[in-house]
Amino acid sequence: MKFNTKTIHGGQEYDKAYGAVMPPIYQTSTYAQTTPGGHKGFEYSRTHNPTRKALEDSFASIENGNFGLAFGSGLAAIDAVIKLLKPGDEVISTNDLYGGSYRLFTKIYEDFGIKFHFIGMENADKVAHYVNEKTRLIWVETPTNPMMNIIDIQAVAAVAKEHDILLAVDNTFATPYLQQPLELGADIVMHSATKYLGGHSDVVMGALVVKDKELADKLYFIQNASGAVCGPMDSFLVLRGIKTLHVRMQRHCENGKAIAAYLASHPKIEKVYWPGFEDHPNHDVAKRQMNDFGGMVSFITKGSNYAEAIKIVEKLKIFTLAESLGGVESLAGHPASMTHASIPKEEREKTGVVDSLIRLSVGIEDVEDLIEDLRQAIG
Ligand SMILES: *Cc1c(COP(=O)(O)O)cnc(C)c1O
């Protein structure tokens, strides 16, 4: 089955009770048993729920994995992965990372005796340099947020395989429409399904997908034992979102490309960060491991400062000033005062998150309206 069919049919079957084409929302916590243990595979909804199961099968299908797991948020999914580790273990992580992942690693799990090395991963040799006998996990996010750096998943996977270390990839920005980390050698794919998979800014959810049965069993155990699951209504919404993932992504990519080109040609713009440009430092890797370049674009204006960047995002009318990304509607964010405000100025500026940086999640509206909106805001 090809990707554009999997989004609609992958892992899905008609409802066994009445033939409903969409999986019903099984809004129940428990299931009747005829005799103790006499049930139809469902006992309690923290452990299993038919609507969540349909979604988990869809996750597995679109990421080319064998097992999918749904969680109450992207961070709950990451939390489950870190629970595979023990005190004394070490993790090598991308440095230009989703702020909430960084917070979870440093503010929660460092206190439990897990050590994290945050490094730039544009060069896989650098990753190998940080491997020691305690390294258990490599955590990769690509494209990175908000600088749109690209990490070579295959090259990092080779390092992980050589040393028998798990490789997890946060695939939230790319989605499986653009990039399939399990095919490139990753062991675990993670999503904030809140973003492109859900696609309509109406639900918070996380996902994991793996190929290996033993690893899946450990994660299912953690999912049930820790209990950070999502409800049946949210499962239904994300399942519905995934059915249009491919058509939405196609348009996100087209609009993202047009907006990156518009900004690059604008006399007031200093720099545009988008992996589709031939002079992007890792354009070749992006071309090899991604099918297209996505709808996330960051930029800085010439000689601009904090106040001017704020003025631009406030003037935008169609782009909504908001955190998050990946919905049908266009969003704009100012990382220095929003998503990355908790990182000290000197620290964030080292990775390029300067005061004048603006991040766009380009939606699927008419691109001429989006460009006109940017034109009136930038001036
Ligand atoms: C939003 C996001 C997360 C966290 O997901 P939540 O659903 O908000 O918990 C993790 N990684 C990336 C790249 C994200 O954008």
Short mmCIF file of C-alpha atoms and ligand atoms in Angstrom, two decimals:
data_model
loop_
_atom_site.label_atom_id
_atom_site.label_comp_id
_atom_site.label_asym_id
_atom_site.label_seq_id
_atom_site.Cartn_x
_atom_site.Cartn_y
_atom_site.Cartn_z
CA MET A 1 0.00 0.00 0.00
CA LYS A 2 1.36 3.45 -0.91
CA PHE A 3 1.50 6.34 1.56
CA ASN A 4 -1.49 8.26 0.18
CA THR A 5 -3.63 5.14 0.63
CA LYS A 6 -2.22 4.28 4.04
CA THR A 7 -3.31 7.61 5.52
CA ILE A 8 -6.91 6.61 4.78
CA HIS A 9 -6.90 2.82 5.04
CA GLY A 10 -3.71 1.88 6.89
CA GLY A 11 -4.45 -0.46 9.80
CA GLN A 12 -8.16 0.32 9.45
CA GLU A 13 -11.08 -2.07 9.09
CA TYR A 14 -14.81 -1.56 9.13
CA ASP A 15 -16.45 -1.60 12.55
CA LYS A 16 -17.33 -5.20 13.32
CA ALA A 17 -20.64 -4.39 15.04
CA TYR A 18 -22.47 -2.34 12.37
CA GLY A 19 -19.99 -1.81 9.55
CA ALA A 20 -19.42 1.86 10.42
CA VAL A 21 -16.80 3.18 7.99
CA MET A 22 -15.25 5.46 10.61
CA PRO A 23 -14.21 3.78 13.87
CA PRO A 24 -16.87 4.61 16.48
CA ILE A 25 -15.86 6.68 19.51
CA TYR A 26 -15.90 4.00 22.20
CA GLN A 27 -16.45 6.40 25.08
CA THR A 28 -16.12 3.76 27.79
CA SER A 29 -13.70 3.05 30.62
CA THR A 30 -14.52 -0.65 30.97
CA TYR A 31 -15.89 -3.70 29.10
CA ALA A 32 -18.36 -6.40 30.17
CA GLN A 33 -16.96 -9.88 30.82
CA THR A 34 -19.15 -13.00 30.60
CA THR A 35 -16.90 -14.80 33.10
CA PRO A 36 -13.66 -13.51 34.64
CA GLY A 37 -11.31 -13.11 31.65
CA GLY A 38 -14.20 -13.73 29.20
CA HIS A 39 -13.94 -10.53 27.12
CA LYS A 40 -13.33 -9.49 23.52
CA GLY A 41 -9.75 -8.29 23.99
CA PHE A 42 -10.63 -5.15 25.93
CA GLU A 43 -10.72 -4.95 29.73
CA TYR A 44 -10.01 -1.39 30.79
CA SER A 45 -9.42 1.74 28.70
CA ARG A 46 -6.05 2.75 30.17
CA THR A 47 -4.73 -0.53 28.78
CA HIS A 48 -6.76 -0.71 25.53
CA ASN A 49 -9.58 1.12 23.82
CA PRO A 50 -10.93 0.22 20.37
CA THR A 51 -10.86 3.82 19.06
CA ARG A 52 -7.31 4.33 20.36
CA LYS A 53 -6.32 0.95 18.90
CA ALA A 54 -7.56 2.04 15.44
CA LEU A 55 -5.44 5.19 15.74
CA GLU A 56 -2.37 3.30 16.98
CA ASP A 57 -2.65 0.95 13.99
CA SER A 58 -2.86 3.99 11.71
CA PHE A 59 0.28 5.50 13.31
CA ALA A 60 2.15 2.22 12.74
CA SER A 61 1.00 2.04 9.13
CA ILE A 62 1.94 5.58 8.05
CA GLU A 63 5.39 5.36 9.69
CA ASN A 64 6.12 1.91 8.20
CA GLY A 65 6.38 0.39 11.66
CA ASN A 66 4.77 -2.65 13.24
CA PHE A 67 3.51 -1.17 16.51
CA GLY A 68 1.95 2.21 17.33
CA LEU A 69 1.26 3.80 20.70
CA ALA A 70 -0.84 6.88 21.45
CA PHE A 71 -0.29 9.17 24.44
CA GLY A 72 -1.99 12.16 26.02
CA SER A 73 0.64 14.55 24.58
CA GLY A 74 3.89 14.57 22.65
CA LEU A 75 5.78 15.06 25.89
CA ALA A 76 4.03 12.04 27.45
CA ALA A 77 5.30 9.99 24.49
CA ILE A 78 8.88 11.26 25.04
CA ASP A 79 8.50 10.58 28.76
CA ALA A 80 7.66 6.94 27.98
CA VAL A 81 10.84 6.61 25.89
CA ILE A 82 13.05 8.01 28.67
CA LYS A 83 11.45 5.53 31.10
CA LEU A 84 13.23 2.77 29.15
CA LEU A 85 16.41 4.07 30.84
CA LYS A 86 17.91 3.66 34.32
CA PRO A 87 19.92 5.95 36.62
CA GLY A 88 23.49 6.21 35.34
CA ASP A 89 22.46 5.88 31.69
CA GLU A 90 23.44 8.59 29.22
CA VAL A 91 21.61 10.19 26.30
CA ILE A 92 23.05 12.15 23.37
CA SER A 93 20.51 14.69 22.15
CA THR A 94 20.18 17.31 19.42
CA ASN A 95 20.94 20.75 20.91
CA ASP A 96 18.53 22.83 18.77
CA LEU A 97 15.56 21.04 20.30
CA TYR A 98 11.88 21.55 21.16
CA GLY A 99 11.96 23.54 24.41
CA GLY A 100 9.59 21.18 26.24
CA SER A 101 11.79 18.17 25.44
CA TYR A 102 14.80 20.07 26.79
CA ARG A 103 12.84 20.93 29.95
CA LEU A 104 11.73 17.32 30.47
CA PHE A 105 15.29 16.02 30.04
CA THR A 106 17.04 18.61 32.22
CA LYS A 107 14.44 19.52 34.86
CA ILE A 108 12.93 16.07 35.45
CA TYR A 109 15.21 13.27 34.28
CA GLU A 110 18.60 14.71 35.26
CA ASP A 111 17.28 14.54 38.85
CA PHE A 112 16.72 10.80 38.32
CA GLY A 113 20.39 10.32 37.47
CA ILE A 114 20.19 10.28 33.69
CA LYS A 115 22.85 12.35 31.94
CA PHE A 116 22.14 14.27 28.73
CA HIS A 117 24.69 15.60 26.23
CA PHE A 118 23.20 18.31 23.99
CA ILE A 119 25.21 18.64 20.80
CA GLY A 120 24.98 19.90 17.23
CA MET A 121 24.45 16.79 15.08
CA GLU A 122 25.01 18.16 11.57
CA ASN A 123 28.14 16.01 11.60
CA ALA A 124 27.56 12.36 12.69
CA ASP A 125 31.24 11.97 13.70
CA LYS A 126 30.56 14.42 16.49
CA VAL A 127 27.83 12.07 17.79
CA ALA A 128 30.28 9.15 17.85
CA HIS A 129 32.67 11.31 19.90
CA TYR A 130 30.14 11.46 22.78
CA VAL A 131 29.40 7.72 22.89
CA ASN A 132 30.65 5.80 25.93
CA GLU A 133 29.71 2.53 27.65
CA LYS A 134 26.82 4.27 29.46
CA THR A 135 25.17 5.67 26.33
CA ARG A 136 21.73 4.08 25.83
CA LEU A 137 19.83 6.50 23.62
CA ILE A 138 20.39 9.04 20.86
CA TRP A 139 17.60 11.62 20.53
CA VAL A 140 17.31 13.36 17.16
CA GLU A 141 15.00 16.14 16.03
CA THR A 142 15.17 17.08 12.33
CA PRO A 143 14.38 19.59 10.88
CA THR A 144 15.24 21.44 14.09
CA ASN A 145 13.11 24.09 15.71
CA PRO A 146 13.25 26.99 14.87
CA MET A 147 16.55 27.05 12.92
CA MET A 148 15.56 24.40 10.36
CA ASN A 149 18.88 22.53 10.58
CA ILE A 150 18.88 19.07 9.02
CA ILE A 151 20.43 16.00 10.64
CA ASP A 152 21.44 12.96 8.58
CA ILE A 153 19.34 10.20 10.21
CA GLN A 154 21.09 7.40 8.30
CA ALA A 155 24.54 8.59 9.41
CA VAL A 156 23.46 8.86 13.06
CA ALA A 157 21.76 5.43 12.80
CA ALA A 158 25.07 3.92 11.70
CA VAL A 159 26.70 5.24 14.90
CA ALA A 160 23.78 3.92 17.00
CA LYS A 161 23.92 0.45 15.37
CA GLU A 162 27.68 0.18 15.78
CA HIS A 163 27.42 0.75 19.53
CA ASP A 164 24.05 -0.98 20.07
CA ILE A 165 22.33 2.23 21.19
CA LEU A 166 18.65 3.06 20.64
CA LEU A 167 17.95 5.84 18.13
CA ALA A 168 14.75 7.86 18.56
CA VAL A 169 13.66 10.54 16.07
CA ASP A 170 11.14 13.29 16.81
CA ASN A 171 9.41 13.40 13.42
CA THR A 172 6.89 16.13 14.32
CA PHE A 173 8.14 18.76 11.85
CA ALA A 174 8.58 16.45 8.87
CA THR A 175 5.71 13.94 9.30
CA PRO A 176 5.93 10.55 7.54
CA TYR A 177 4.75 12.27 4.34
CA LEU A 178 8.21 13.85 4.11
CA GLN A 179 10.49 11.52 6.04
CA GLN A 180 10.27 7.99 7.45
CA PRO A 181 12.94 7.55 10.15
CA LEU A 182 12.34 3.81 10.71
CA GLU A 183 13.28 3.25 7.05
CA LEU A 184 16.48 5.23 7.67
CA GLY A 185 17.54 3.07 10.62
CA ALA A 186 15.83 4.65 13.66
CA ASP A 187 14.37 2.35 16.34
CA ILE A 188 11.66 4.71 17.60
CA VAL A 189 9.70 7.46 15.86
CA MET A 190 7.99 10.04 18.04
CA HIS A 191 5.33 12.63 17.17
CA SER A 192 3.57 15.47 18.76
CA ALA A 193 0.34 14.47 16.97
CA THR A 194 -0.93 17.85 18.21
CA LYS A 195 0.78 19.32 15.14
CA TYR A 196 0.58 18.00 11.55
CA LEU A 197 -0.92 14.54 12.24
CA GLY A 198 -3.97 16.04 13.99
CA GLY A 199 -3.61 19.02 11.68
CA HIS A 200 -6.52 21.15 12.90
CA SER A 201 -5.21 22.68 16.16
CA ASP A 202 -8.00 21.02 18.13
CA VAL A 203 -6.26 18.28 20.11
CA VAL A 204 -3.09 17.59 22.14
CA MET A 205 -1.63 14.12 21.60
CA GLY A 206 1.59 12.11 21.27
CA ALA A 207 2.64 9.03 19.31
CA LEU A 208 5.39 6.44 19.19
CA VAL A 209 6.00 3.89 16.45
CA VAL A 210 8.51 1.01 16.48
CA LYS A 211 9.29 -2.08 14.41
CA ASP A 212 10.75 -4.37 17.08
CA LYS A 213 8.32 -6.50 19.13
CA GLU A 214 10.45 -6.60 22.28
CA LEU A 215 10.86 -2.81 22.29
CA ALA A 216 7.12 -2.40 21.62
CA ASP A 217 6.27 -4.65 24.58
CA LYS A 218 8.44 -2.56 26.90
CA LEU A 219 6.78 0.63 25.69
CA TYR A 220 3.24 -0.84 25.96
CA PHE A 221 4.11 -1.85 29.52
CA ILE A 222 5.21 1.73 30.31
CA GLN A 223 2.14 3.19 28.54
CA ASN A 224 -0.18 1.09 30.71
CA ALA A 225 1.84 1.26 33.92
CA SER A 226 2.39 5.05 33.80
CA GLY A 227 -1.01 5.72 32.24
CA ALA A 228 -0.46 8.85 30.12
CA VAL A 229 -2.97 7.73 27.50
CA CYS A 230 -5.31 9.77 25.32
CA GLY A 231 -9.10 9.50 25.30
CA PRO A 232 -11.34 8.00 22.61
CA MET A 233 -12.68 11.37 21.36
CA ASP A 234 -9.17 12.72 20.82
CA SER A 235 -8.18 9.44 19.15
CA PHE A 236 -11.08 9.85 16.72
CA LEU A 237 -10.08 13.44 15.91
CA VAL A 238 -6.48 12.53 15.12
CA LEU A 239 -7.58 9.53 13.08
CA ARG A 240 -9.75 11.89 11.05
CA GLY A 241 -6.82 14.32 10.74
CA ILE A 242 -4.50 11.63 9.38
CA LYS A 243 -6.93 10.83 6.56
CA THR A 244 -6.02 14.15 4.90
CA LEU A 245 -2.37 14.30 6.00
CA HIS A 246 -1.01 13.78 2.49
CA VAL A 247 -3.15 16.44 0.81
CA ARG A 248 -2.54 18.92 3.60
CA MET A 249 1.22 18.30 3.53
CA GLN A 250 1.33 18.72 -0.23
CA ARG A 251 -0.20 22.18 0.15
CA HIS A 252 1.90 23.06 3.22
CA CYS A 253 4.99 22.30 1.12
CA GLU A 254 3.79 24.30 -1.91
CA ASN A 255 2.86 27.32 0.21
CA GLY A 256 6.04 27.01 2.31
CA LYS A 257 8.16 27.06 -0.84
CA ALA A 258 6.36 30.11 -2.27
CA ILE A 259 6.68 32.01 1.00
CA ALA A 260 10.36 31.11 1.45
CA ALA A 261 10.99 32.43 -2.09
CA TYR A 262 8.95 35.59 -1.47
CA LEU A 263 10.84 36.36 1.76
CA ALA A 264 14.24 35.62 0.17
CA SER A 265 13.49 38.17 -2.58
CA HIS A 266 12.26 40.86 -0.16
CA PRO A 267 14.73 43.79 0.21
CA LYS A 268 14.06 44.10 3.96
CA ILE A 269 14.81 40.45 4.75
CA GLU A 270 18.29 39.50 5.94
CA LYS A 271 18.02 35.71 6.02
CA VAL A 272 15.45 32.97 5.45
CA TYR A 273 15.82 29.53 7.05
CA TRP A 274 14.22 26.81 4.90
CA PRO A 275 15.90 23.50 3.93
CA GLY A 276 14.74 23.71 0.30
CA PHE A 277 17.26 26.43 -0.59
CA GLU A 278 20.28 25.08 -2.44
CA ASP A 279 22.61 27.12 -0.22
CA HIS A 280 21.09 25.67 2.99
CA PRO A 281 24.08 24.00 4.73
CA ASN A 282 22.44 20.56 4.73
CA HIS A 283 20.33 20.87 1.59
CA ASP A 284 21.82 17.67 0.12
CA VAL A 285 20.87 15.63 3.18
CA ALA A 286 17.38 17.18 3.18
CA LYS A 287 16.98 16.26 -0.49
CA ARG A 288 18.07 12.69 0.18
CA GLN A 289 16.04 11.94 3.30
CA MET A 290 12.94 14.09 2.74
CA ASN A 291 10.39 13.97 -0.08
CA ASP A 292 9.86 17.74 0.06
CA PHE A 293 10.78 20.57 2.43
CA GLY A 294 7.70 21.23 4.55
CA GLY A 295 5.78 24.29 5.64
CA MET A 296 8.02 25.66 8.40
CA VAL A 297 9.97 28.82 7.50
CA SER A 298 11.99 31.10 9.81
CA PHE A 299 13.42 34.52 8.91
CA ILE A 300 15.09 37.65 10.22
CA THR A 301 14.66 41.18 8.88
CA LYS A 302 17.61 43.48 8.11
CA GLY A 303 18.89 45.47 11.08
CA SER A 304 15.82 44.42 12.98
CA ASN A 305 15.60 44.14 16.73
CA TYR A 306 13.26 42.73 19.35
CA ALA A 307 10.73 45.59 19.12
CA GLU A 308 10.55 45.54 15.31
CA ALA A 309 10.08 41.78 15.18
CA ILE A 310 7.21 42.13 17.67
CA LYS A 311 5.71 44.89 15.51
CA ILE A 312 5.72 42.60 12.47
CA VAL A 313 4.05 39.65 14.21
CA GLU A 314 1.44 41.98 15.72
CA LYS A 315 0.59 43.44 12.30
CA LEU A 316 -0.06 40.07 10.71
CA LYS A 317 -3.79 39.49 10.08
CA ILE A 318 -4.13 36.04 8.49
CA PHE A 319 -1.12 34.53 10.27
CA THR A 320 -2.25 34.16 13.89
CA LEU A 321 0.33 34.98 16.55
CA ALA A 322 0.40 31.74 18.53
CA GLU A 323 2.54 28.89 19.78
CA SER A 324 2.26 25.48 18.09
CA LEU A 325 2.37 24.60 14.39
CA GLY A 326 1.13 22.17 11.79
CA GLY A 327 -2.54 23.18 11.62
CA VAL A 328 -4.44 24.12 8.46
CA GLU A 329 -4.26 27.78 9.53
CA SER A 330 -1.04 29.81 9.29
CA LEU A 331 0.66 30.75 12.55
CA ALA A 332 3.52 33.12 13.33
CA GLY A 333 5.73 32.99 16.39
CA HIS A 334 8.50 35.07 17.91
CA PRO A 335 10.80 32.45 19.52
CA ALA A 336 12.84 34.93 21.63
CA SER A 337 9.74 36.06 23.55
CA MET A 338 7.59 32.91 23.21
CA THR A 339 8.84 29.32 22.75
CA HIS A 340 12.48 30.06 23.64
CA ALA A 341 11.98 32.81 26.25
CA SER A 342 13.16 30.56 29.09
CA ILE A 343 16.59 30.08 27.47
CA PRO A 344 19.10 32.84 28.40
CA LYS A 345 19.75 35.30 25.53
CA GLU A 346 23.44 34.33 25.16
CA GLU A 347 22.54 30.62 25.04
CA ARG A 348 19.76 30.93 22.47
CA GLU A 349 21.79 33.32 20.29
CA LYS A 350 24.54 30.67 20.05
CA THR A 351 22.16 28.45 18.06
CA GLY A 352 20.86 31.42 16.02
CA VAL A 353 17.67 32.26 17.92
CA VAL A 354 18.24 36.01 17.82
CA ASP A 355 15.75 38.69 18.97
CA SER A 356 14.65 39.42 15.40
CA LEU A 357 13.88 35.81 14.41
CA ILE A 358 10.29 35.06 13.35
CA ARG A 359 8.99 31.52 12.78
CA LEU A 360 6.12 30.76 10.43
CA SER A 361 3.98 27.65 10.31
CA VAL A 362 2.64 28.11 6.80
CA GLY A 363 -0.94 26.86 6.53
CA ILE A 364 -2.99 25.76 3.56
CA GLU A 365 -4.84 29.02 2.84
CA ASP A 366 -4.54 30.73 -0.57
CA VAL A 367 -0.85 31.55 -0.84
CA GLU A 368 -1.50 34.98 -2.43
CA ASP A 369 -3.40 36.04 0.67
CA LEU A 370 -0.55 34.80 2.86
CA ILE A 371 2.06 36.70 0.84
CA GLU A 372 -0.09 39.85 0.89
CA ASP A 373 -0.35 39.53 4.66
CA LEU A 374 3.45 39.30 5.01
CA ARG A 375 3.86 42.23 2.59
CA GLN A 376 1.64 44.56 4.65
CA ALA A 377 3.26 43.47 7.94
CA ILE A 378 6.91 43.72 6.85
CA GLY A 379 6.28 46.90 4.85
C1 LIG B 1 4.99 20.38 20.20
C2 LIG B 1 6.20 19.54 20.10
C3 LIG B 1 6.50 18.56 21.07
C4 LIG B 1 5.66 18.36 22.31
O1 LIG B 1 4.40 17.88 22.00
P1 LIG B 1 3.07 18.21 22.87
O2 LIG B 1 2.01 17.52 22.11
O3 LIG B 1 2.94 19.70 22.93
O4 LIG B 1 3.31 17.63 24.24
C5 LIG B 1 7.64 17.78 20.87
N1 LIG B 1 8.44 17.96 19.79
C6 LIG B 1 8.18 18.89 18.86
C7 LIG B 1 9.09 19.03 17.69
C8 LIG B 1 7.06 19.71 18.97
O5 LIG B 1 6.83 20.64 18.04
#
